[in-house]
Amino acid sequence: LQTEQAILGVVDSGRSAAVAVAAEGHVEAAVGELGNDQAQAVRRLCSGGDRVAVMVGPAGSGKSASLAAARHAWEASGIPVRGVAPSAVAAGVLSEQAGIPADTLAKFLADAADRRVKLGRGEVVVCDEASMVSTRDLARLVLLAEASDAKVVLVGDHLQLGSVDAGGLFRLL
């Protein structure tokens, strides 16, 4: 509960962080052929500036296409994007379908703890299948982003199978 409360505090204070805001022209160019809901999601992700953003949708709802468009907008604005996921398969899907270089969340967190990888200021980390990530691991990712002045985008479906460990933070957010 303390972990959840700490992360809720980061999310609340991060609403005014103005982190990873893409240029409006790049956002509009990126949403060109998306549906209305997808375009609205991309605009919110790329223009909102929240430290932690959440994208919820069932399988087949266009999350990957939306993330690909968001990646284009961020990268065109000079904002680096990387991805993480709870499994290597999910990381591979994120890389293939959204064009976001991705690794497992466990490897990323271990590398960050050992200082083999560092988040840059203003960087975006997309965490796909976030409903399957434990509360502790999501908290570690969010706290790492806060310390680095980076942005975390949590993507998933809260109605899907949850984490094997204590979870529910994605659903709460």
PDB file of C-alpha atoms in Angstrom:
ATOM      1  CA  LEU A   1       0.000   0.000   0.000  1.00  0.00           C
ATOM      2  CA  GLN A   2       2.889   2.348   0.753  1.00  0.00           C
ATOM      3  CA  THR A   3       4.369   1.623  -2.662  1.00  0.00           C
ATOM      4  CA  GLU A   4       1.055   2.336  -4.366  1.00  0.00           C
ATOM      5  CA  GLN A   5       0.654   5.578  -2.413  1.00  0.00           C
ATOM      6  CA  ALA A   6       4.185   6.685  -3.334  1.00  0.00           C
ATOM      7  CA  ILE A   7       3.524   6.060  -7.018  1.00  0.00           C
ATOM      8  CA  LEU A   8       0.180   7.858  -6.866  1.00  0.00           C
ATOM      9  CA  GLY A   9       2.097  10.812  -5.430  1.00  0.00           C
ATOM     10  CA  VAL A  10       4.564  10.724  -8.331  1.00  0.00           C
ATOM     11  CA  VAL A  11       1.707  10.488 -10.825  1.00  0.00           C
ATOM     12  CA  ASP A  12      -0.107  13.408  -9.204  1.00  0.00           C
ATOM     13  CA  SER A  13       2.947  15.668  -9.004  1.00  0.00           C
ATOM     14  CA  GLY A  14       3.964  14.601 -12.516  1.00  0.00           C
ATOM     15  CA  ARG A  15       0.824  16.019 -14.102  1.00  0.00           C
ATOM     16  CA  SER A  16       2.612  19.345 -14.452  1.00  0.00           C
ATOM     17  CA  ALA A  17       6.033  17.932 -15.375  1.00  0.00           C
ATOM     18  CA  ALA A  18       5.866  19.045 -19.042  1.00  0.00           C
ATOM     19  CA  VAL A  19       8.104  16.122 -19.982  1.00  0.00           C
ATOM     20  CA  ALA A  20       8.500  14.667 -23.495  1.00  0.00           C
ATOM     21  CA  VAL A  21       6.180  17.159 -25.184  1.00  0.00           C
ATOM     22  CA  ALA A  22       6.423  16.735 -28.946  1.00  0.00           C
ATOM     23  CA  ALA A  23       6.075  19.634 -31.348  1.00  0.00           C
ATOM     24  CA  GLU A  24       2.461  20.120 -32.427  1.00  0.00           C
ATOM     25  CA  GLY A  25       3.322  19.920 -36.124  1.00  0.00           C
ATOM     26  CA  HIS A  26       5.067  16.570 -35.631  1.00  0.00           C
ATOM     27  CA  VAL A  27       2.107  15.235 -33.653  1.00  0.00           C
ATOM     28  CA  GLU A  28      -0.379  16.266 -36.330  1.00  0.00           C
ATOM     29  CA  ALA A  29       1.783  14.760 -39.068  1.00  0.00           C
ATOM     30  CA  ALA A  30       1.999  11.494 -37.102  1.00  0.00           C
ATOM     31  CA  VAL A  31      -1.753  11.084 -36.565  1.00  0.00           C
ATOM     32  CA  GLY A  32      -2.543  11.483 -40.264  1.00  0.00           C
ATOM     33  CA  GLU A  33      -4.251   8.166 -41.012  1.00  0.00           C
ATOM     34  CA  LEU A  34      -5.330   7.101 -37.534  1.00  0.00           C
ATOM     35  CA  GLY A  35      -8.923   6.836 -36.412  1.00  0.00           C
ATOM     36  CA  ASN A  36     -10.348   9.529 -34.141  1.00  0.00           C
ATOM     37  CA  ASP A  37      -9.808   7.593 -30.899  1.00  0.00           C
ATOM     38  CA  GLN A  38      -6.263   6.649 -31.849  1.00  0.00           C
ATOM     39  CA  ALA A  39      -5.412  10.207 -32.920  1.00  0.00           C
ATOM     40  CA  GLN A  40      -6.804  11.565 -29.663  1.00  0.00           C
ATOM     41  CA  ALA A  41      -4.693   9.076 -27.685  1.00  0.00           C
ATOM     42  CA  VAL A  42      -1.526  10.052 -29.576  1.00  0.00           C
ATOM     43  CA  ARG A  43      -2.203  13.750 -29.049  1.00  0.00           C
ATOM     44  CA  ARG A  44      -2.667  13.162 -25.325  1.00  0.00           C
ATOM     45  CA  LEU A  45       0.478  11.037 -25.022  1.00  0.00           C
ATOM     46  CA  CYS A  46       2.680  13.398 -27.015  1.00  0.00           C
ATOM     47  CA  SER A  47       1.299  16.760 -25.917  1.00  0.00           C
ATOM     48  CA  GLY A  48       0.116  16.174 -22.345  1.00  0.00           C
ATOM     49  CA  GLY A  49       3.506  16.353 -20.656  1.00  0.00           C
ATOM     50  CA  ASP A  50       2.480  14.025 -17.814  1.00  0.00           C
ATOM     51  CA  ARG A  51       5.343  12.105 -16.177  1.00  0.00           C
ATOM     52  CA  VAL A  52       3.183   8.952 -16.259  1.00  0.00           C
ATOM     53  CA  ALA A  53       0.610   8.361 -18.994  1.00  0.00           C
ATOM     54  CA  VAL A  54      -1.680   5.368 -19.365  1.00  0.00           C
ATOM     55  CA  MET A  55      -3.111   3.929 -22.578  1.00  0.00           C
ATOM     56  CA  VAL A  56      -5.806   1.303 -22.073  1.00  0.00           C
ATOM     57  CA  GLY A  57      -7.370  -0.830 -24.751  1.00  0.00           C
ATOM     58  CA  PRO A  58      -8.198  -4.433 -25.559  1.00  0.00           C
ATOM     59  CA  ALA A  59      -6.229  -6.487 -28.059  1.00  0.00           C
ATOM     60  CA  GLY A  60      -6.850  -5.309 -31.603  1.00  0.00           C
ATOM     61  CA  SER A  61      -7.908  -1.792 -30.626  1.00  0.00           C
ATOM     62  CA  GLY A  62      -4.975  -0.107 -32.368  1.00  0.00           C
ATOM     63  CA  LYS A  63      -2.609   0.461 -29.451  1.00  0.00           C
ATOM     64  CA  SER A  64       0.432  -0.556 -31.531  1.00  0.00           C
ATOM     65  CA  ALA A  65      -0.506   1.735 -34.416  1.00  0.00           C
ATOM     66  CA  SER A  66      -1.040   4.577 -31.946  1.00  0.00           C
ATOM     67  CA  LEU A  67       2.324   3.910 -30.317  1.00  0.00           C
ATOM     68  CA  ALA A  68       4.031   3.878 -33.731  1.00  0.00           C
ATOM     69  CA  ALA A  69       2.528   7.292 -34.484  1.00  0.00           C
ATOM     70  CA  ALA A  70       3.537   8.612 -31.055  1.00  0.00           C
ATOM     71  CA  ARG A  71       7.074   7.318 -31.609  1.00  0.00           C
ATOM     72  CA  HIS A  72       7.232   9.201 -34.913  1.00  0.00           C
ATOM     73  CA  ALA A  73       6.093  12.436 -33.253  1.00  0.00           C
ATOM     74  CA  TRP A  74       8.510  12.112 -30.345  1.00  0.00           C
ATOM     75  CA  GLU A  75      11.488  11.157 -32.483  1.00  0.00           C
ATOM     76  CA  ALA A  76      10.776  13.936 -35.002  1.00  0.00           C
ATOM     77  CA  SER A  77      10.837  16.296 -32.016  1.00  0.00           C
ATOM     78  CA  GLY A  78      14.222  14.933 -30.888  1.00  0.00           C
ATOM     79  CA  ILE A  79      12.809  12.898 -27.999  1.00  0.00           C
ATOM     80  CA  PRO A  80      14.292   9.391 -27.632  1.00  0.00           C
ATOM     81  CA  VAL A  81      11.897   6.469 -27.111  1.00  0.00           C
ATOM     82  CA  ARG A  82      12.590   2.995 -25.740  1.00  0.00           C
ATOM     83  CA  GLY A  83      10.301   0.157 -24.792  1.00  0.00           C
ATOM     84  CA  VAL A  84      10.017  -2.481 -22.108  1.00  0.00           C
ATOM     85  CA  ALA A  85       7.619  -5.354 -21.565  1.00  0.00           C
ATOM     86  CA  PRO A  86       7.227  -8.188 -19.042  1.00  0.00           C
ATOM     87  CA  SER A  87       8.307 -10.846 -21.563  1.00  0.00           C
ATOM     88  CA  ALA A  88      10.727 -11.079 -24.461  1.00  0.00           C
ATOM     89  CA  VAL A  89       7.820 -11.986 -26.753  1.00  0.00           C
ATOM     90  CA  ALA A  90       5.904  -8.841 -25.786  1.00  0.00           C
ATOM     91  CA  ALA A  91       9.066  -6.744 -26.195  1.00  0.00           C
ATOM     92  CA  GLY A  92       9.504  -8.238 -29.663  1.00  0.00           C
ATOM     93  CA  VAL A  93       5.929  -7.364 -30.609  1.00  0.00           C
ATOM     94  CA  LEU A  94       6.446  -3.778 -29.407  1.00  0.00           C
ATOM     95  CA  SER A  95       9.594  -3.541 -31.527  1.00  0.00           C
ATOM     96  CA  GLU A  96       7.972  -5.065 -34.605  1.00  0.00           C
ATOM     97  CA  GLN A  97       4.571  -3.422 -34.540  1.00  0.00           C
ATOM     98  CA  ALA A  98       5.382   0.019 -33.115  1.00  0.00           C
ATOM     99  CA  GLY A  99       9.018   0.316 -34.180  1.00  0.00           C
ATOM    100  CA  ILE A 100      10.106   0.986 -30.596  1.00  0.00           C
ATOM    101  CA  PRO A 101      13.369  -0.736 -29.612  1.00  0.00           C
ATOM    102  CA  ALA A 102      12.392  -2.832 -26.590  1.00  0.00           C
ATOM    103  CA  ASP A 103      13.743  -5.224 -24.012  1.00  0.00           C
ATOM    104  CA  THR A 104      12.291  -7.038 -21.042  1.00  0.00           C
ATOM    105  CA  LEU A 105      11.463  -4.889 -18.048  1.00  0.00           C
ATOM    106  CA  ALA A 106      13.473  -7.202 -15.784  1.00  0.00           C
ATOM    107  CA  LYS A 107      16.623  -6.716 -17.883  1.00  0.00           C
ATOM    108  CA  PHE A 108      16.091  -2.972 -18.113  1.00  0.00           C
ATOM    109  CA  LEU A 109      15.618  -2.615 -14.340  1.00  0.00           C
ATOM    110  CA  ALA A 110      18.639  -4.829 -13.617  1.00  0.00           C
ATOM    111  CA  ASP A 111      20.785  -2.844 -16.058  1.00  0.00           C
ATOM    112  CA  ALA A 112      19.587   0.425 -14.530  1.00  0.00           C
ATOM    113  CA  ALA A 113      20.380  -0.821 -11.019  1.00  0.00           C
ATOM    114  CA  ASP A 114      23.898  -1.808 -12.165  1.00  0.00           C
ATOM    115  CA  ARG A 115      24.244   1.526 -14.009  1.00  0.00           C
ATOM    116  CA  ARG A 116      24.703  -0.210 -17.376  1.00  0.00           C
ATOM    117  CA  VAL A 117      21.793   1.788 -18.756  1.00  0.00           C
ATOM    118  CA  LYS A 118      20.596   5.263 -17.903  1.00  0.00           C
ATOM    119  CA  LEU A 119      17.446   7.105 -18.801  1.00  0.00           C
ATOM    120  CA  GLY A 120      18.014  10.476 -20.354  1.00  0.00           C
ATOM    121  CA  ARG A 121      16.225  13.652 -19.343  1.00  0.00           C
ATOM    122  CA  GLY A 122      12.994  13.921 -21.338  1.00  0.00           C
ATOM    123  CA  GLU A 123      13.235  10.358 -22.686  1.00  0.00           C
ATOM    124  CA  VAL A 124      10.106   8.230 -23.102  1.00  0.00           C
ATOM    125  CA  VAL A 125       9.843   4.655 -21.833  1.00  0.00           C
ATOM    126  CA  VAL A 126       6.865   2.717 -23.167  1.00  0.00           C
ATOM    127  CA  CYS A 127       5.902  -0.247 -20.979  1.00  0.00           C
ATOM    128  CA  ASP A 128       3.687  -2.583 -22.980  1.00  0.00           C
ATOM    129  CA  GLU A 129       1.478  -5.216 -21.337  1.00  0.00           C
ATOM    130  CA  ALA A 130       1.714  -3.137 -18.153  1.00  0.00           C
ATOM    131  CA  SER A 131      -1.224  -4.939 -16.523  1.00  0.00           C
ATOM    132  CA  MET A 132       1.017  -8.002 -16.244  1.00  0.00           C
ATOM    133  CA  VAL A 133       3.802  -6.145 -14.404  1.00  0.00           C
ATOM    134  CA  SER A 134       4.060  -6.386 -10.632  1.00  0.00           C
ATOM    135  CA  THR A 135       3.394  -3.320  -8.528  1.00  0.00           C
ATOM    136  CA  ARG A 136       7.006  -3.302  -7.294  1.00  0.00           C
ATOM    137  CA  ASP A 137       8.468  -3.389 -10.806  1.00  0.00           C
ATOM    138  CA  LEU A 138       6.098  -0.690 -12.076  1.00  0.00           C
ATOM    139  CA  ALA A 139       7.022   1.404  -9.050  1.00  0.00           C
ATOM    140  CA  ARG A 140      10.741   0.939  -9.761  1.00  0.00           C
ATOM    141  CA  LEU A 141      10.195   2.050 -13.356  1.00  0.00           C
ATOM    142  CA  VAL A 142       8.153   5.111 -12.377  1.00  0.00           C
ATOM    143  CA  LEU A 143      10.634   6.159  -9.679  1.00  0.00           C
ATOM    144  CA  LEU A 144      13.522   5.733 -12.119  1.00  0.00           C
ATOM    145  CA  ALA A 145      11.710   7.942 -14.627  1.00  0.00           C
ATOM    146  CA  GLU A 146      11.029  10.561 -11.979  1.00  0.00           C
ATOM    147  CA  ALA A 147      14.692  10.629 -10.924  1.00  0.00           C
ATOM    148  CA  SER A 148      15.761  10.993 -14.574  1.00  0.00           C
ATOM    149  CA  ASP A 149      13.058  13.527 -15.501  1.00  0.00           C
ATOM    150  CA  ALA A 150      11.773  11.026 -18.063  1.00  0.00           C
ATOM    151  CA  LYS A 151       8.265   9.935 -19.067  1.00  0.00           C
ATOM    152  CA  VAL A 152       6.645   6.517 -18.657  1.00  0.00           C
ATOM    153  CA  VAL A 153       3.802   5.396 -20.895  1.00  0.00           C
ATOM    154  CA  LEU A 154       1.982   2.376 -19.471  1.00  0.00           C
ATOM    155  CA  VAL A 155       0.075   0.424 -22.114  1.00  0.00           C
ATOM    156  CA  GLY A 156      -2.233  -2.508 -21.664  1.00  0.00           C
ATOM    157  CA  ASP A 157      -5.633  -3.888 -20.853  1.00  0.00           C
ATOM    158  CA  HIS A 158      -6.583  -3.965 -17.180  1.00  0.00           C
ATOM    159  CA  LEU A 159      -9.117  -6.712 -17.956  1.00  0.00           C
ATOM    160  CA  GLN A 160      -6.364  -9.092 -19.085  1.00  0.00           C
ATOM    161  CA  LEU A 161      -4.445 -11.508 -16.916  1.00  0.00           C
ATOM    162  CA  GLY A 162      -2.604  -9.666 -14.166  1.00  0.00           C
ATOM    163  CA  SER A 163       0.818 -10.038 -12.639  1.00  0.00           C
ATOM    164  CA  VAL A 164       1.881 -13.282 -10.975  1.00  0.00           C
ATOM    165  CA  ASP A 165       3.350 -11.179  -8.144  1.00  0.00           C
ATOM    166  CA  ALA A 166       1.381  -8.572  -6.228  1.00  0.00           C
ATOM    167  CA  GLY A 167      -0.120  -6.347  -8.889  1.00  0.00           C
ATOM    168  CA  GLY A 168      -3.004  -4.057  -9.595  1.00  0.00           C
ATOM    169  CA  LEU A 169      -1.112  -0.772  -9.904  1.00  0.00           C
ATOM    170  CA  PHE A 170      -1.870  -0.526 -13.633  1.00  0.00           C
ATOM    171  CA  ARG A 171      -5.577  -1.044 -12.946  1.00  0.00           C
ATOM    172  CA  LEU A 172      -5.429   1.578 -10.192  1.00  0.00           C
ATOM    173  CA  LEU A 173      -3.770   4.111 -12.495  1.00  0.00           C
TER     174      LEU A 173
END
